[in-house]
Coordinates of C-alpha atoms in Angstrom, one line a residue:
X9 CA -42.6 77.6 -67.0
X10 CA -42.1 73.8 -67.0
X11 CA -42.8 72.3 -70.4
X12 CA -44.6 69.4 -68.9
X13 CA -47.4 71.7 -67.9
X14 CA -48.4 72.1 -71.6
X15 CA -49.0 68.4 -72.0
X16 CA -52.6 67.4 -71.5
X17 CA -53.1 65.3 -68.3
X18 CA -54.8 62.6 -70.4
X19 CA -51.6 62.1 -72.5
X20 CA -49.5 61.8 -69.3
X21 CA -51.9 59.2 -67.9
X22 CA -51.9 57.2 -71.1
X23 CA -48.1 57.2 -71.2
X24 CA -47.6 56.3 -67.6
X25 CA -50.3 53.5 -67.7
X26 CA -48.9 52.2 -71.0
X27 CA -45.4 51.8 -69.5
X28 CA -46.9 50.2 -66.3
X29 CA -49.1 47.8 -68.1
X30 CA -46.2 46.9 -70.4
X31 CA -44.1 46.0 -67.4
X32 CA -46.9 43.9 -65.9
X33 CA -47.4 42.1 -69.3
X34 CA -43.6 41.4 -69.5
X35 CA -43.7 39.9 -65.9
X36 CA -46.7 37.8 -66.9
X37 CA -45.0 36.4 -70.0
X38 CA -41.8 35.6 -68.0
X39 CA -43.9 33.9 -65.3
X40 CA -45.9 31.8 -67.8
X41 CA -43.1 30.9 -70.2
X42 CA -40.0 30.7 -67.9
X43 CA -41.1 30.0 -64.4
X44 CA -44.2 27.9 -64.9
X45 CA -43.1 26.4 -68.2
X46 CA -46.6 26.4 -69.7
X47 CA -45.3 25.8 -73.2
X48 CA -43.0 23.2 -74.8
X49 CA -41.8 24.9 -77.9
X50 CA -40.6 28.3 -78.9
X51 CA -43.5 28.5 -81.4
X52 CA -45.9 28.3 -78.5
X53 CA -44.0 31.0 -76.7
X54 CA -44.2 33.3 -79.7
X55 CA -48.0 32.7 -80.1
X56 CA -48.7 33.5 -76.4
X57 CA -46.5 36.6 -76.6
X58 CA -48.2 37.8 -79.8
X59 CA -51.6 37.1 -78.3
X60 CA -50.8 39.2 -75.2
X61 CA -49.5 42.0 -77.4
X62 CA -52.7 42.0 -79.5
X63 CA -54.8 41.9 -76.4
X64 CA -53.1 45.1 -75.1
X65 CA -53.9 46.9 -78.4
X66 CA -57.6 45.7 -78.3
X67 CA -58.1 46.6 -74.7
X68 CA -56.7 50.0 -75.3
X69 CA -59.5 50.6 -77.9
X70 CA -62.1 49.6 -75.4
X71 CA -60.4 51.3 -72.4
X72 CA -58.8 54.5 -73.7
X73 CA -57.0 55.1 -70.5
X74 CA -53.6 53.8 -71.7
X75 CA -51.8 53.5 -75.0
X76 CA -51.9 50.0 -76.3
X77 CA -49.0 50.5 -78.7
X78 CA -46.8 52.0 -76.1
X79 CA -47.7 49.2 -73.7
X80 CA -46.6 46.7 -76.4
X81 CA -43.4 48.5 -77.0
X82 CA -42.7 48.7 -73.2
X83 CA -43.4 45.0 -72.9
X84 CA -40.7 44.3 -75.4
X85 CA -38.2 46.6 -73.7
X86 CA -38.9 45.0 -70.3
X87 CA -38.6 41.5 -71.7
X88 CA -35.1 42.4 -72.9
X89 CA -34.1 43.7 -69.5
X90 CA -35.8 41.1 -67.3
X91 CA -35.1 37.9 -69.3
X92 CA -32.6 38.3 -72.1
X93 CA -32.6 34.6 -73.1
X94 CA -36.4 34.5 -73.6
X95 CA -36.3 37.8 -75.4
X96 CA -33.5 36.5 -77.7
X97 CA -35.6 33.4 -78.6
X98 CA -38.7 35.5 -79.2
X99 CA -36.8 37.9 -81.4
X100 CA -35.7 35.2 -83.7
X101 CA -39.2 33.7 -84.1
X102 CA -40.8 37.1 -84.6
X103 CA -38.3 37.9 -87.3
X104 CA -39.4 34.7 -89.0
X105 CA -43.0 35.6 -88.5
X106 CA -42.5 39.1 -89.9
X107 CA -41.3 37.6 -93.3
X108 CA -44.8 36.3 -93.8
X109 CA -46.6 39.2 -92.1
X110 CA -44.8 41.7 -94.3
X111 CA -46.2 40.1 -97.4
X112 CA -49.7 40.1 -96.0
X113 CA -49.3 43.8 -95.0
X114 CA -48.4 44.8 -98.5
X115 CA -51.1 42.7 -100.0
X116 CA -53.8 44.2 -97.8
X117 CA -52.5 47.7 -98.5
X118 CA -52.6 47.1 -102.2
X119 CA -56.1 45.6 -102.0
X120 CA -57.3 48.8 -100.2
X121 CA -56.1 51.2 -102.9
X122 CA -58.5 52.5 -105.5
X123 CA -56.7 52.7 -108.8
X124 CA -58.7 55.7 -109.8
X125 CA -57.4 57.6 -106.8
X126 CA -53.8 56.4 -107.5
X127 CA -54.1 57.7 -111.0
X128 CA -55.3 61.2 -110.0
X129 CA -52.6 61.5 -107.3
X130 CA -49.7 60.2 -109.5
X131 CA -48.2 63.6 -110.5
X132 CA -48.9 65.4 -107.2
X133 CA -47.6 62.4 -105.3
X134 CA -44.3 62.3 -107.3
X135 CA -43.9 66.1 -106.7
X136 CA -44.5 65.6 -102.9
X137 CA -42.0 62.7 -102.8
X138 CA -39.4 64.8 -104.8
X139 CA -39.7 67.7 -102.4
X140 CA -39.7 65.4 -99.3
X141 CA -36.6 63.4 -100.5
X142 CA -34.5 66.2 -102.0
X143 CA -35.3 69.0 -99.6
X144 CA -37.0 67.7 -96.4
X145 CA -34.7 64.7 -95.9
X146 CA -31.6 66.6 -96.9
X147 CA -32.3 69.3 -94.3
X148 CA -33.1 66.6 -91.8
X149 CA -29.8 64.7 -92.4
X150 CA -27.8 67.9 -92.4
X151 CA -29.2 68.9 -89.0
X152 CA -28.7 65.5 -87.5
X153 CA -25.0 65.3 -88.6
X154 CA -24.3 69.0 -87.7
X155 CA -21.2 69.1 -85.6
X156 CA -20.0 65.7 -86.6
X157 CA -16.7 64.8 -88.3
X158 CA -18.5 63.4 -91.3
X159 CA -17.2 64.7 -94.7
X160 CA -19.6 66.3 -97.2
X161 CA -19.4 63.1 -99.3
X162 CA -20.6 61.0 -96.4
X163 CA -23.4 63.4 -95.6
X164 CA -24.4 63.4 -99.3
X165 CA -24.6 59.6 -99.3
X166 CA -27.2 59.7 -96.6
X167 CA -29.7 60.9 -99.2
X168 CA -29.7 57.9 -101.5
X169 CA -28.6 55.6 -98.8
X170 CA -31.8 56.2 -96.8
X171 CA -34.2 56.9 -99.6
X172 CA -35.9 53.5 -99.6
X173 CA -39.0 53.5 -97.3
X174 CA -41.7 50.9 -97.4
X175 CA -42.6 49.2 -94.1
X176 CA -43.6 52.3 -92.2
X177 CA -45.7 53.6 -95.1
X178 CA -47.4 50.3 -95.4
X179 CA -48.1 50.1 -91.7
X180 CA -49.5 53.6 -91.2
X181 CA -50.7 54.5 -94.6
X182 CA -54.1 52.9 -94.2
X183 CA -54.8 54.4 -90.7
X184 CA -56.5 57.6 -91.9
X185 CA -58.8 55.5 -94.2
X186 CA -59.7 53.1 -91.4
X187 CA -60.6 56.0 -89.2
X188 CA -62.9 57.4 -91.8
X189 CA -61.0 60.6 -92.3
X190 CA -61.6 62.7 -95.4
X191 CA -58.8 62.2 -97.9
X192 CA -57.9 58.8 -96.4
X193 CA -57.8 57.2 -99.9
X194 CA -55.5 59.9 -101.1
X195 CA -53.1 59.4 -98.2
X196 CA -53.1 55.7 -98.8
X197 CA -52.4 56.2 -102.5
X198 CA -49.4 58.5 -101.8
X199 CA -48.1 56.0 -99.2
X200 CA -48.3 53.2 -101.8
X201 CA -46.7 55.5 -104.4
X202 CA -43.8 56.2 -102.1
X203 CA -43.2 52.4 -101.8
X204 CA -43.3 51.9 -105.5
X205 CA -40.8 54.7 -106.2
X206 CA -38.4 54.8 -103.2
X207 CA -37.9 51.0 -102.8
X208 CA -36.4 50.4 -106.2
X209 CA -34.7 53.8 -106.1
X210 CA -32.9 52.9 -102.9
X211 CA -31.9 49.4 -104.2
X212 CA -30.3 51.1 -107.2
X213 CA -28.8 54.2 -105.5
X214 CA -27.0 52.5 -102.6
X215 CA -24.6 50.3 -104.6
X216 CA -24.3 53.0 -107.3
X217 CA -23.3 55.9 -105.1
X218 CA -21.5 54.1 -102.3
X219 CA -18.2 53.5 -104.3
X220 CA -18.3 57.1 -105.5
X221 CA -19.1 59.0 -102.3
X222 CA -17.6 56.7 -99.6
X223 CA -14.0 55.6 -99.1
X224 CA -12.5 53.1 -96.8
X225 CA -9.9 54.6 -94.5
X226 CA -6.9 52.6 -93.3
X227 CA -7.7 50.7 -90.1
X228 CA -5.8 51.7 -86.9
X229 CA -5.5 48.4 -85.1
X230 CA -4.9 50.2 -81.8
X231 CA -8.3 51.9 -81.9
X232 CA -10.6 49.2 -83.2
X233 CA -11.4 45.7 -82.1
X234 CA -11.3 43.1 -84.9
X235 CA -14.5 41.1 -84.8
X236 CA -13.9 37.3 -84.4
X237 CA -16.1 34.3 -84.2
X238 CA -16.5 33.1 -80.6
X239 CA -16.6 29.3 -80.0
X240 CA -16.7 28.2 -76.4
X241 CA -16.0 24.7 -75.0
X242 CA -17.9 23.8 -71.9
X243 CA -16.4 20.8 -70.2
X244 CA -19.1 19.2 -67.9
X245 CA -19.7 16.1 -65.9
X246 CA -22.9 14.7 -64.4
X247 CA -22.7 16.6 -61.1
X248 CA -24.6 19.6 -60.0
X249 CA -21.7 21.8 -61.0
X250 CA -22.6 21.2 -64.6
X251 CA -25.6 23.6 -64.2
X252 CA -23.3 26.4 -63.1
X253 CA -20.9 25.7 -66.0
X254 CA -23.7 25.6 -68.6
X255 CA -25.3 28.8 -67.2
X256 CA -22.0 30.6 -67.4
X257 CA -21.2 29.5 -70.9
X258 CA -24.7 30.4 -72.1
X259 CA -24.3 33.9 -70.7
X260 CA -20.9 34.3 -72.4
X261 CA -22.3 33.0 -75.7
X262 CA -25.2 35.4 -75.6
X263 CA -23.0 38.3 -74.9
X264 CA -20.6 37.5 -77.8
X265 CA -23.2 36.0 -80.1
X266 CA -21.0 32.9 -80.1
X267 CA -21.5 29.1 -80.3
X268 CA -20.8 26.4 -77.7
X269 CA -19.4 22.9 -77.7
X270 CA -20.5 20.9 -74.7
X271 CA -18.0 18.2 -73.9
X272 CA -18.6 15.2 -71.6
X273 CA -15.8 12.8 -71.0
X274 CA -17.3 9.4 -70.2
X275 CA -15.5 7.6 -67.4
X276 CA -18.2 5.1 -66.4
X277 CA -21.1 3.6 -68.2
X278 CA -24.1 5.6 -66.9
X279 CA -26.3 6.3 -69.9
X280 CA -29.3 7.8 -67.9
X281 CA -27.1 10.5 -66.4
X282 CA -25.6 11.3 -69.8
X283 CA -29.1 11.6 -71.3
X284 CA -30.1 13.8 -68.4
X285 CA -27.1 16.0 -69.1
X286 CA -28.0 16.3 -72.8
X287 CA -31.5 17.4 -71.9
X288 CA -30.2 19.9 -69.4
X289 CA -27.9 21.3 -72.1
X290 CA -30.8 21.6 -74.6
X291 CA -32.8 23.5 -72.0
X292 CA -30.1 25.9 -70.9
X293 CA -28.7 26.5 -74.4
X294 CA -32.0 26.6 -76.1
X295 CA -31.4 29.9 -77.9
X296 CA -27.7 29.2 -78.6
X297 CA -26.2 27.2 -81.5
X298 CA -24.4 24.3 -79.8
X299 CA -23.4 20.7 -80.1
X300 CA -23.0 18.0 -77.5
X301 CA -19.9 15.7 -77.7
X302 CA -19.0 12.7 -75.7
X303 CA -15.6 11.0 -75.7
X304 CA -13.7 8.5 -73.6
X305 CA -10.2 8.8 -72.2
X306 CA -8.3 10.9 -69.8
X307 CA -10.4 13.9 -68.9
X308 CA -7.8 16.6 -68.9
X309 CA -6.2 15.3 -72.1
X310 CA -9.5 15.0 -73.9
X311 CA -10.6 18.5 -72.9
X312 CA -7.4 20.1 -74.2
X313 CA -7.4 17.9 -77.4
X314 CA -11.0 18.7 -78.3
X315 CA -10.4 22.4 -77.6
X316 CA -7.4 22.5 -79.9
X317 CA -9.1 20.4 -82.5
X318 CA -12.1 22.7 -82.8
X319 CA -10.0 25.9 -82.3
X320 CA -12.2 27.2 -79.5
X321 CA -11.6 30.7 -78.0
X322 CA -12.1 29.7 -74.4
X323 CA -12.6 26.6 -72.2
X324 CA -15.3 26.9 -69.5
X325 CA -15.2 24.2 -66.8
X326 CA -16.0 23.7 -63.2
X327 CA -13.9 23.6 -60.1
X328 CA -14.9 22.2 -56.8
X329 CA -13.7 23.6 -53.5
X330 CA -12.1 26.8 -52.5
X331 CA -9.7 25.7 -49.7
X332 CA -6.2 24.3 -50.5
X333 CA -7.1 20.9 -49.1
X334 CA -10.2 20.7 -51.3
X335 CA -8.2 21.6 -54.4
X336 CA -5.8 18.7 -53.7
X337 CA -8.6 16.3 -53.4
X338 CA -11.0 17.3 -56.2
X339 CA -9.2 20.0 -58.2
X340 CA -6.8 17.8 -60.1
X341 CA -8.7 17.9 -63.4
X342 CA -9.0 21.7 -63.6
X343 CA -5.4 22.0 -62.4
X344 CA -4.2 19.7 -65.1
X345 CA -6.1 21.6 -67.8
X346 CA -4.7 24.9 -66.6
X347 CA -1.2 23.5 -66.8
X348 CA -1.4 22.0 -70.2
X349 CA -3.9 24.1 -72.1
X350 CA -2.6 26.8 -74.5
X351 CA -6.2 28.2 -74.6
X352 CA -7.6 30.5 -71.9
X353 CA -9.6 28.7 -69.2
X354 CA -12.6 30.0 -67.3
X355 CA -13.2 28.2 -64.0
X356 CA -16.7 28.2 -62.5
X357 CA -16.8 27.4 -58.8
X358 CA -19.6 25.9 -56.9
X359 CA -20.5 29.2 -55.3
X360 CA -20.8 30.7 -58.8
X361 CA -17.6 32.6 -58.6
X362 CA -15.7 32.8 -61.8
X363 CA -12.0 32.9 -62.4
X364 CA -10.3 33.5 -65.7
X365 CA -6.8 32.0 -66.2
X366 CA -4.7 32.7 -69.3
X367 CA -2.0 30.3 -70.6
X368 CA 1.5 31.1 -69.6
X369 CA 3.8 32.5 -72.3

């Protein structure tokens, strides 16, 4: 018999509608913040996204046909898939917001606890935590690592290494009390007790047992990739090709969590176009750490000089034309950089085709 038949139809409907509404909410956020540009700052983007998420939870209480929390989670997942730059910016701001919200969460939790209940549940709570940590979690970690190549020391370290628990307890500990369930105060008191005990326990146990239970094996350079800092140089002019170059370098920077130097070599005095290029750079690289540099001189020489001076990992620049006669007329800059640069060059053509060229040995 199919296991899905045992699930109540109401649960299936709530899950399906939750995912669907989350997808619609993600599309709405992208439409408002990216396509319509309703906001001017990332703070406004964050407030609108938080308001929509809160609205989903509130609506789910009034219309219990879908799961508001599942819809909010689905909204976040779809934002990551549909618009990674927007999701990246929102993630950074929500991390900042959580620093404050976490304090408020713990304060509200502490204010809801009755000290009399905490006193009566102290010894039973410690016993429950001891059983849960030493037996329940040990069995759980053993089963989750069963069949792996972990040593017994590494498996043993999981117990102190994952003993600290606070945020989840603070978030859900007060739910039974808010729902008016019998024993809600006791559950909240045990949740608070778990924070008071496991948080300092984990902070002490991790640095204490890590040197004793874990060892650093020699690194095989043929099997691992050494992490390195990625710094990209985007060489742009004031033509429409700059949009393609900036879009490409932004995508590369997001994938590698890198930084970008945007270089414009000034050949003529046209301050309005340079200012427009700066604004375009800020807009396309909004969620990426970058700097805008202008210099004067020979374009190929300055591109190579700045790239070497800042020790960039790659040069990203535009190339007009695909036919041989077009390359002779307008491809001299990119060709000169290719011939003189010791750094890999990524060429972005007008039809958004990308070509990677490595320096010759």
